[in-house]
Amino acid sequence: MINFDFKTYNDTEVIIDNDKKKEIISKLYSDKMSGFINNIIDDTEIRQILSVSNEIKKNSDVLLVIGIGGSFMGSFAIKEMFKSYFKIPDTEVIYLGTNLSTNYLEEVVEYIKDKEVSVNVISKSGTTLEISLIYKLIKEELKKKYSNEELRKRIIITTDKEKGKLREEVNNEGYTSFEIPSDIGGRYSLMTAAHLLPLAVLNIDIVSLLNGYKKGLELIDDAYFYASNRVALFNSGKYIENFSVYEDNLYYYTEWIKQLFGESEGKNNLGIFPISTVNTRDLHSLGQFIQEGHNIIFETVIKIENSKDIKIGDISLNSANSAVIDSVCTAHKYGNTESNIITLSSLSIENVGILSSFFMLTTVFSSYLFGVDPFNQPGVEKYKSEVAKRINISKI
Ligand code: PA5
């Protein structure tokens, strides 16, 4: 279950123009990139993902996932959220593609030398430099220990249905493949094989995730209100939104939110810059700025109600955490820093599904309210085309 409190620590006046709201909602459903809401994965594909994930779990110590941006962040965030802090899973999932660091790649290559390995390469375009380079490196390594026939069991490609170099690779080599539908943009692709396959390998219940996701898509009114609230805050000079969490394992989820909002809204000199803090750690560092520094920040707290609790003397840890959250929001309000609170009844996979589609809806609504396209990323494309001038990607 999810609850919203956009009022207790936030006095911002929000005026909803109902005609505009109707127009924006119908724009969402008719956008050519609305696949995240109109073209949801079906049971057949879920079964295929589960079956491939079972094969990987049977034959591999390690799954290497090669992806970046929207083809990486979602599954990584959820993996981090549900991992044990100390236990290593039976099939480890190691992510590559988010840097071109020789040190990191050398260590990965060394680490997998005496292990059974599968690879999931994920790129919607199939032309992203990091992914093309690292896939080539890893494939060369795997060729040293596996036959072509064995490679066909161990290389899984997730990409566009028809276009791109990776699709050509599937057609030429006969590798198993999944599709990122053309009407679903990278950062909206959480409910596609791009993320569901690595999560299934980690034994995360992707069916519950999907159920939650579908429930979250019904939260149109809450998402629209939150989006309107954010834009009203922006118009009053609050240009930064701090996503604040009180569980360490939510940190990468805030990274996912940051990508979603940042890449969608940050256009035409507009948009709210997303940052995040992990508390109580950051209360003893950035908390000072948020309380009394340049007054351009508002906060959205993601609060988790825990079912487990530890008693230390007379004090329950959950009550202490909750009391700290209330205290921080109260103190920040004295400093004119508003807080929204989103509460999950527990850190369940279904609740995370609900939260994720809620954030996607909010992102689209906020972007439309700013008058920008939530689904493109012209700035990112610009940097990619500059790279292409310097490195001949077609030769990789
Ligand atoms: O949200 C997006 O569209 C981007 O972040 C892309 O996912 C990212 O640039 C990676 O692109 P691709 O999947 O084509 O390699």
XYZ file of C-alpha atoms and ligand atoms in Angstrom:
411
model
C 0.000 0.000 0.000
C 1.104 3.542 -0.680
C 0.112 6.803 1.027
C 0.784 10.383 0.103
C 1.086 13.434 2.312
C 1.660 16.530 0.216
C 0.244 18.915 2.856
C 1.566 18.505 6.413
C 5.001 19.913 5.634
C 4.178 21.741 2.422
C 1.960 24.878 2.275
C 2.392 25.460 -1.442
C -0.820 26.525 -3.089
C -1.746 24.163 -5.921
C -4.471 25.192 -8.312
C -5.573 22.406 -10.651
C -7.089 23.537 -13.916
C -9.396 20.622 -14.722
C -9.504 21.287 -18.470
C -5.719 21.303 -18.620
C -5.640 18.119 -16.522
C -7.993 16.359 -18.975
C -5.916 17.528 -21.914
C -2.677 16.298 -20.317
C -4.109 12.913 -19.383
C -5.404 12.331 -22.888
C -2.019 13.435 -24.269
C -0.369 10.781 -22.106
C -2.557 8.002 -23.464
C -2.153 9.083 -27.081
C 1.587 9.801 -27.070
C 3.485 7.516 -29.447
C 5.810 6.697 -26.538
C 3.029 5.742 -24.142
C 3.888 2.032 -24.305
C 4.812 2.006 -20.616
C 1.093 2.455 -19.925
C -0.590 1.108 -23.100
C 1.670 -1.762 -24.097
C 2.378 -3.683 -20.923
C 4.287 -6.944 -21.043
C 2.062 -10.040 -21.364
C 2.070 -13.413 -19.589
C 3.721 -15.201 -22.510
C 6.763 -12.952 -22.370
C 6.912 -13.169 -18.574
C 6.995 -16.969 -18.931
C 9.802 -16.720 -21.514
C 11.796 -14.473 -19.192
C 11.330 -16.900 -16.303
C 12.330 -19.841 -18.442
C 15.526 -18.132 -19.712
C 16.340 -16.958 -16.175
C 16.025 -20.559 -14.940
C 18.500 -21.701 -17.598
C 20.941 -18.970 -16.570
C 20.608 -19.928 -12.903
C 21.255 -23.560 -13.792
C 24.334 -23.033 -15.944
C 25.993 -19.889 -14.560
C 27.824 -18.657 -11.484
C 27.701 -15.143 -12.865
C 25.391 -13.197 -15.144
C 27.077 -10.169 -16.685
C 24.566 -7.457 -17.511
C 25.868 -4.910 -20.011
C 23.735 -1.762 -20.216
C 23.610 1.936 -19.356
C 21.014 4.627 -18.567
C 17.478 3.369 -18.980
C 18.854 -0.019 -19.988
C 20.584 -0.390 -16.623
C 19.308 1.789 -13.807
C 15.956 0.141 -13.041
C 17.084 -3.413 -12.497
C 20.215 -2.270 -10.692
C 18.126 -0.113 -8.327
C 15.741 -2.949 -7.497
C 18.581 -5.446 -7.137
C 20.215 -3.156 -4.588
C 16.932 -2.655 -2.777
C 16.278 -6.334 -2.212
C 19.771 -7.721 -1.891
C 21.028 -9.059 1.364
C 23.649 -6.714 2.775
C 26.087 -9.575 3.239
C 25.026 -12.757 1.387
C 26.128 -13.354 -2.198
C 23.359 -14.855 -4.384
C 23.823 -18.275 -6.031
C 24.018 -16.638 -9.426
C 25.750 -13.314 -9.024
C 24.657 -10.478 -11.278
C 27.459 -8.099 -12.218
C 26.753 -4.901 -14.139
C 29.030 -3.493 -16.822
C 28.647 -0.685 -19.313
C 28.290 2.301 -17.019
C 31.928 3.313 -17.313
C 34.955 2.827 -19.528
C 37.228 2.131 -16.595
C 40.156 -0.150 -17.397
C 40.554 -0.966 -13.710
C 36.968 -2.133 -13.353
C 36.929 -4.144 -16.570
C 40.267 -5.793 -15.843
C 38.964 -6.945 -12.481
C 35.731 -8.278 -13.978
C 37.632 -10.238 -16.637
C 39.915 -11.683 -13.978
C 36.974 -12.476 -11.676
C 35.037 -14.478 -14.274
C 38.034 -16.505 -15.527
C 37.280 -19.633 -13.510
C 33.493 -19.153 -13.391
C 30.584 -20.257 -15.550
C 29.240 -17.112 -17.171
C 26.206 -15.868 -19.106
C 25.802 -12.395 -20.584
C 22.773 -10.206 -21.092
C 23.546 -7.282 -23.406
C 20.891 -4.579 -23.229
C 20.679 -1.628 -25.587
C 17.540 -0.378 -27.275
C 19.449 1.449 -30.007
C 22.202 -1.140 -30.213
C 24.638 1.661 -30.991
C 25.695 2.961 -27.564
C 29.498 3.163 -27.423
C 30.023 1.754 -23.923
C 27.802 -1.226 -24.638
C 29.299 -2.018 -28.054
C 32.854 -1.873 -26.695
C 32.268 -3.880 -23.564
C 30.149 -6.510 -25.283
C 32.998 -7.040 -27.750
C 35.520 -7.380 -24.917
C 33.391 -9.867 -22.999
C 32.492 -11.895 -26.070
C 36.188 -12.286 -26.885
C 36.767 -13.545 -23.328
C 33.881 -16.008 -23.504
C 35.065 -17.332 -26.868
C 38.220 -18.473 -25.079
C 36.253 -20.937 -23.008
C 33.014 -21.723 -24.835
C 32.184 -23.190 -28.249
C 29.834 -21.276 -30.570
C 27.088 -23.701 -29.638
C 27.666 -23.064 -25.940
C 27.759 -19.313 -26.556
C 24.282 -19.536 -28.045
C 23.082 -20.749 -24.630
C 24.945 -18.014 -22.776
C 24.479 -14.795 -24.722
C 21.102 -13.098 -24.441
C 20.456 -9.859 -26.272
C 17.734 -7.375 -25.337
C 17.225 -4.719 -27.998
C 14.879 -3.182 -30.557
C 12.664 -5.628 -32.461
C 14.085 -4.820 -35.885
C 16.754 -2.132 -35.841
C 20.373 -1.836 -34.761
C 23.628 -3.772 -34.638
C 22.524 -5.964 -31.756
C 19.462 -7.148 -33.668
C 21.785 -7.982 -36.589
C 23.938 -9.953 -34.134
C 20.869 -11.929 -33.021
C 19.935 -12.643 -36.626
C 23.484 -13.639 -37.606
C 24.430 -15.709 -34.559
C 21.071 -17.138 -33.471
C 21.308 -15.815 -29.911
C 18.305 -15.747 -27.607
C 16.772 -12.292 -27.640
C 14.170 -10.102 -26.023
C 12.591 -6.951 -27.320
C 12.422 -3.420 -25.932
C 9.228 -2.200 -27.648
C 9.676 0.860 -29.846
C 6.943 2.733 -27.944
C 8.749 2.368 -24.580
C 11.644 4.737 -23.906
C 14.756 3.576 -22.010
C 13.974 5.159 -18.643
C 10.343 3.989 -18.844
C 11.348 0.392 -19.634
C 11.339 -1.049 -16.110
C 8.559 -3.470 -16.998
C 10.346 -4.922 -20.019
C 12.826 -7.772 -20.364
C 15.608 -5.168 -20.122
C 15.074 -5.198 -16.355
C 12.879 -8.200 -15.669
C 15.402 -10.783 -16.881
C 18.262 -9.721 -14.561
C 15.748 -9.381 -11.704
C 14.352 -12.862 -12.340
C 17.892 -14.272 -12.195
C 18.164 -12.650 -8.758
C 14.966 -14.487 -7.718
C 13.028 -11.237 -7.460
C 9.344 -11.911 -7.948
C 8.732 -10.138 -11.259
C 5.057 -11.113 -11.307
C 4.446 -9.217 -8.051
C 6.479 -6.320 -9.395
C 4.246 -6.233 -12.466
C 1.065 -6.479 -10.358
C 2.203 -3.513 -8.290
C 3.195 -1.585 -11.404
C -0.307 -2.026 -12.843
C -1.854 -0.819 -9.576
C 0.408 2.248 -9.583
C -0.824 3.182 -13.061
C -4.220 3.823 -11.505
C -2.839 6.610 -9.292
C -3.458 9.233 -11.959
C -4.977 11.826 -9.586
C -2.228 11.531 -6.958
C 0.463 11.681 -9.627
C -1.150 14.700 -11.246
C -1.432 16.477 -7.908
C 2.190 15.737 -7.032
C 3.304 16.931 -10.495
C 1.293 20.164 -10.116
C 2.759 20.636 -6.643
C 6.293 20.221 -7.973
C 5.706 22.715 -10.775
C 4.143 25.218 -8.307
C 7.227 24.834 -6.098
C 9.481 25.385 -9.124
C 7.538 28.556 -9.975
C 8.182 29.811 -6.439
C 11.957 29.411 -6.921
C 12.417 25.841 -5.678
C 14.617 24.462 -8.438
C 15.962 21.393 -6.650
C 14.045 18.382 -5.348
C 15.813 16.243 -2.806
C 14.623 12.644 -2.657
C 15.303 11.633 0.868
C 15.383 8.030 2.114
C 16.000 6.438 5.496
C 17.108 2.982 4.352
C 20.574 2.568 2.807
C 19.328 0.021 0.286
C 17.053 2.632 -1.316
C 19.970 4.757 -2.479
C 20.088 3.366 -6.026
C 16.333 3.655 -6.293
C 16.784 7.393 -5.787
C 19.325 7.219 -8.631
C 16.611 5.668 -10.788
C 14.209 8.487 -9.837
C 16.919 11.047 -10.579
C 17.386 9.654 -14.075
C 13.648 9.528 -14.702
C 12.998 13.146 -13.715
C 16.325 14.599 -14.815
C 16.430 13.160 -18.326
C 12.726 13.758 -18.904
C 12.270 17.305 -17.573
C 15.644 18.941 -18.054
C 15.020 20.721 -21.352
C 14.454 24.266 -22.656
C 16.177 25.706 -19.569
C 13.426 24.189 -17.421
C 12.993 21.326 -14.999
C 13.637 20.549 -11.359
C 17.129 19.249 -10.632
C 16.809 15.975 -8.694
C 19.243 15.126 -5.926
C 19.072 12.577 -3.127
C 20.148 12.054 0.453
C 20.390 8.872 2.498
C 19.557 9.506 6.127
C 20.285 9.614 8.862
C 23.838 9.765 7.398
C 23.312 12.923 5.328
C 21.516 14.790 8.109
C 24.998 15.207 9.484
C 26.324 16.717 6.249
C 23.990 18.056 3.530
C 21.169 18.413 6.085
C 22.701 21.723 7.134
C 22.409 23.134 3.591
C 18.893 21.810 3.131
C 17.854 23.451 6.407
C 19.588 26.815 6.125
C 21.447 27.125 2.818
C 20.293 28.767 -0.432
C 16.534 28.302 -0.274
C 15.987 26.595 -3.625
C 15.345 23.053 -2.373
C 12.223 21.094 -1.508
C 12.100 17.473 -0.482
C 10.224 14.291 -1.189
C 10.703 11.700 1.521
C 10.175 8.027 0.705
C 9.230 6.487 3.999
C 9.047 2.729 4.597
C 6.957 1.253 7.374
C 8.891 -1.783 8.526
C 7.200 -4.924 9.698
C 10.359 -6.046 11.515
C 11.570 -4.070 14.502
C 14.425 -4.097 16.993
C 13.995 -2.946 20.577
C 17.018 -1.305 22.129
C 16.212 -0.894 25.800
C 12.836 0.885 25.803
C 13.267 2.325 22.355
C 11.855 0.723 19.210
C 14.123 1.345 16.215
C 11.144 1.849 13.898
C 9.638 4.492 16.182
C 13.024 6.180 16.427
C 13.351 6.260 12.628
C 9.820 7.615 12.290
C 10.411 10.249 14.966
C 13.568 11.366 13.169
C 11.647 11.714 9.882
C 8.974 13.884 11.564
C 11.643 15.921 13.346
C 13.584 16.535 10.131
C 10.485 17.567 8.172
C 9.474 19.911 11.022
C 12.948 21.429 11.292
C 13.231 21.804 7.515
C 9.872 23.554 7.436
C 11.238 26.159 9.888
C 13.939 26.689 7.274
C 11.253 27.077 4.536
C 12.151 23.747 2.965
C 8.906 21.957 2.140
C 8.589 18.156 2.375
C 6.258 15.740 0.631
C 5.980 12.324 2.191
C 5.329 9.113 0.286
C 4.853 6.139 2.596
C 5.057 2.473 1.632
C 3.347 0.102 4.055
C 6.389 -2.189 3.701
C 9.351 -2.662 1.413
C 7.585 -5.317 -0.646
C 8.271 -5.926 -4.297
C 4.633 -5.153 -5.120
C 4.858 -1.786 -3.352
C 7.977 -0.955 -5.320
C 6.038 -1.715 -8.510
C 3.310 0.707 -7.376
C 5.852 3.395 -6.506
C 7.671 3.016 -9.823
C 4.704 3.515 -12.133
C 3.527 6.362 -9.868
C 6.867 8.112 -10.424
C 6.666 7.501 -14.181
C 3.194 9.084 -14.328
C 4.380 12.035 -12.237
C 7.384 12.526 -14.526
C 5.213 12.624 -17.624
C 2.686 14.995 -16.044
C 5.380 17.335 -14.710
C 7.109 17.384 -18.103
C 3.865 18.212 -19.899
C 3.167 20.952 -17.329
C 6.622 22.370 -18.103
C 5.796 22.068 -21.800
C 8.658 19.669 -22.582
C 8.654 16.209 -24.172
C 9.049 13.613 -21.387
C 10.258 10.942 -23.762
C 13.162 12.414 -25.694
C 16.721 13.223 -24.581
C 18.174 15.595 -27.179
C 21.068 16.547 -24.910
C 22.145 12.931 -24.476
C 21.882 12.389 -28.243
C 24.098 15.449 -28.762
C 26.854 13.980 -26.602
C 26.469 10.603 -28.326
C 26.851 12.239 -31.758
C 29.969 14.112 -30.585
C 31.415 10.750 -29.496
C 30.548 9.278 -32.902
C 32.635 12.043 -34.560
C 35.644 10.942 -32.554
C 35.206 7.167 -32.384
C 34.027 5.109 -35.330
C 31.377 3.010 -33.583
C 30.516 1.083 -36.782
C 34.019 -0.454 -36.650
C 33.481 -2.013 -33.204
O 16.291 6.829 -21.104
C 16.951 6.715 -22.119
O 16.432 6.630 -23.249
C 18.474 6.652 -22.076
O 18.935 6.768 -20.768
C 18.959 5.326 -22.687
O 18.378 4.274 -21.987
C 20.487 5.211 -22.622
O 21.080 6.267 -23.324
C 20.960 3.876 -23.226
O 20.492 3.745 -24.533
P 20.469 2.343 -25.262
O 19.531 1.445 -24.557
O 20.009 2.654 -26.654
O 21.881 1.796 -25.236
